[in-house]
Amino acid sequence: MDHGRTRWILLAAIGGLLLVVSLVALQMRPANQIAKRQAALIEGIERRSPARIQRLLSRDYEDRWGLTGEQIVESMVDAGSQFLALVVTPEEEVIRFDEEGGATVSTRLTLSGKPVGPIGNEVTRRVNQLAEPFLFEWRKENFLPSSWRLVRVENAALPDDLYGYEPGDIRRAMQGE
């Protein structure tokens, strides 16, 4: 009887261990990691937190507007500074993986919240009227599942000159510079 109980305990322990390993493996899948990173980026934008956004960017970040990683963070925080409360809602989100091991998240972003003035209203209007989705390109920088970093943001509906905007323009205008 004692021998049978030991066998059941051993089988239950092995079964429990396999269940835990399976759950961890599912959470480490690239699609799950990208979804978590994308959600963390949106949260960083909503909170207007440079540190939260910066830790998700690759050192090799570059986009068609010529912005560096530091400049894209400054731009996101700059635009977000015009809101008392900012809500960024991703819609129609699709994750695609390429042959080189990267991933692209295609999503339409809808802004809402409490703008503090005309600039916040204009940012909301322009982003919400974009005809094309945003494309967020992610690359895995090493073997760790959590090493996915943002390397590029794109939206074909935004002009090459970004309406004349330079990173920090809103902050400088608010400070009277």
Short mmCIF file of C-alpha atoms in Angstrom, two decimals, residues 84-155:
data_model
loop_
_atom_site.label_atom_id
_atom_site.label_comp_id
_atom_site.label_asym_id
_atom_site.label_seq_id
_atom_site.Cartn_x
_atom_site.Cartn_y
_atom_site.Cartn_z
CA LEU A 84 -4.36 65.36 -18.48
CA ALA A 85 -5.35 61.76 -19.20
CA LEU A 86 -4.35 59.89 -22.34
CA VAL A 87 -5.86 56.63 -23.56
CA VAL A 88 -4.29 54.90 -26.56
CA THR A 89 -6.48 52.11 -27.91
CA PRO A 90 -4.95 49.66 -30.40
CA GLU A 91 -7.47 48.27 -32.89
CA GLU A 92 -7.22 45.54 -35.54
CA GLU A 93 -3.83 44.45 -34.18
CA VAL A 94 -2.02 41.85 -36.30
CA ILE A 95 1.42 40.35 -35.57
CA ARG A 96 3.47 39.07 -38.52
CA PHE A 97 6.87 37.39 -38.38
CA ASP A 98 9.41 37.74 -41.20
CA GLU A 99 12.08 35.35 -42.48
CA GLU A 100 14.86 37.28 -40.75
CA GLY A 101 13.40 36.63 -37.30
CA GLY A 102 11.73 39.99 -36.83
CA ALA A 103 8.11 40.81 -36.14
CA THR A 104 5.81 43.60 -37.26
CA VAL A 105 2.74 44.68 -35.34
CA SER A 106 0.19 46.41 -37.56
CA THR A 107 -2.45 48.33 -35.63
CA ARG A 108 -4.66 51.36 -35.83
CA LEU A 109 -4.33 53.61 -32.81
CA THR A 110 -7.23 55.62 -31.45
CA LEU A 111 -6.45 58.43 -29.03
CA SER A 112 -8.86 59.65 -26.40
CA GLY A 113 -8.63 61.27 -23.02
CA LYS A 114 -8.63 64.80 -21.68
CA PRO A 115 -6.58 67.18 -23.86
CA VAL A 116 -5.42 70.34 -22.09
CA GLY A 117 -5.61 72.59 -25.10
CA PRO A 118 -5.76 72.95 -28.86
CA ILE A 119 -2.54 71.01 -29.46
CA GLY A 120 -3.95 67.95 -27.67
CA ASN A 121 -7.14 68.23 -29.69
CA GLU A 122 -5.12 68.49 -32.92
CA VAL A 123 -2.96 65.46 -32.04
CA THR A 124 -6.12 63.46 -31.29
CA ARG A 125 -7.79 64.54 -34.52
CA ARG A 126 -4.80 63.78 -36.74
CA VAL A 127 -3.99 60.39 -35.23
CA ASN A 128 -7.63 59.26 -35.22
CA GLN A 129 -8.08 60.26 -38.89
CA LEU A 130 -5.03 58.39 -40.22
CA ALA A 131 -6.05 56.16 -43.13
CA GLU A 132 -3.20 53.70 -42.59
CA PRO A 133 -2.29 51.59 -39.55
CA PHE A 134 0.88 52.09 -37.56
CA LEU A 135 3.60 49.49 -38.13
CA PHE A 136 5.83 48.67 -35.18
CA GLU A 137 8.90 46.62 -36.17
CA TRP A 138 10.48 44.48 -33.45
CA ARG A 139 13.76 42.49 -33.51
CA LYS A 140 15.07 39.93 -31.06
CA GLU A 141 18.51 41.10 -29.96
CA ASN A 142 19.77 37.90 -28.31
CA PHE A 143 18.67 34.42 -27.23
CA LEU A 144 16.58 35.61 -24.28
CA PRO A 145 12.80 35.56 -24.86
CA SER A 146 12.53 39.07 -23.41
CA SER A 147 15.13 40.61 -25.76
CA TRP A 148 12.62 41.90 -28.34
CA ARG A 149 13.24 45.61 -29.02
CA LEU A 150 11.47 48.17 -31.18
CA VAL A 151 13.60 49.11 -34.21
CA ARG A 152 11.16 51.18 -36.27
CA VAL A 153 7.74 52.87 -36.22
CA GLU A 154 6.03 53.64 -39.51
CA ASN A 155 2.76 55.07 -40.77
#
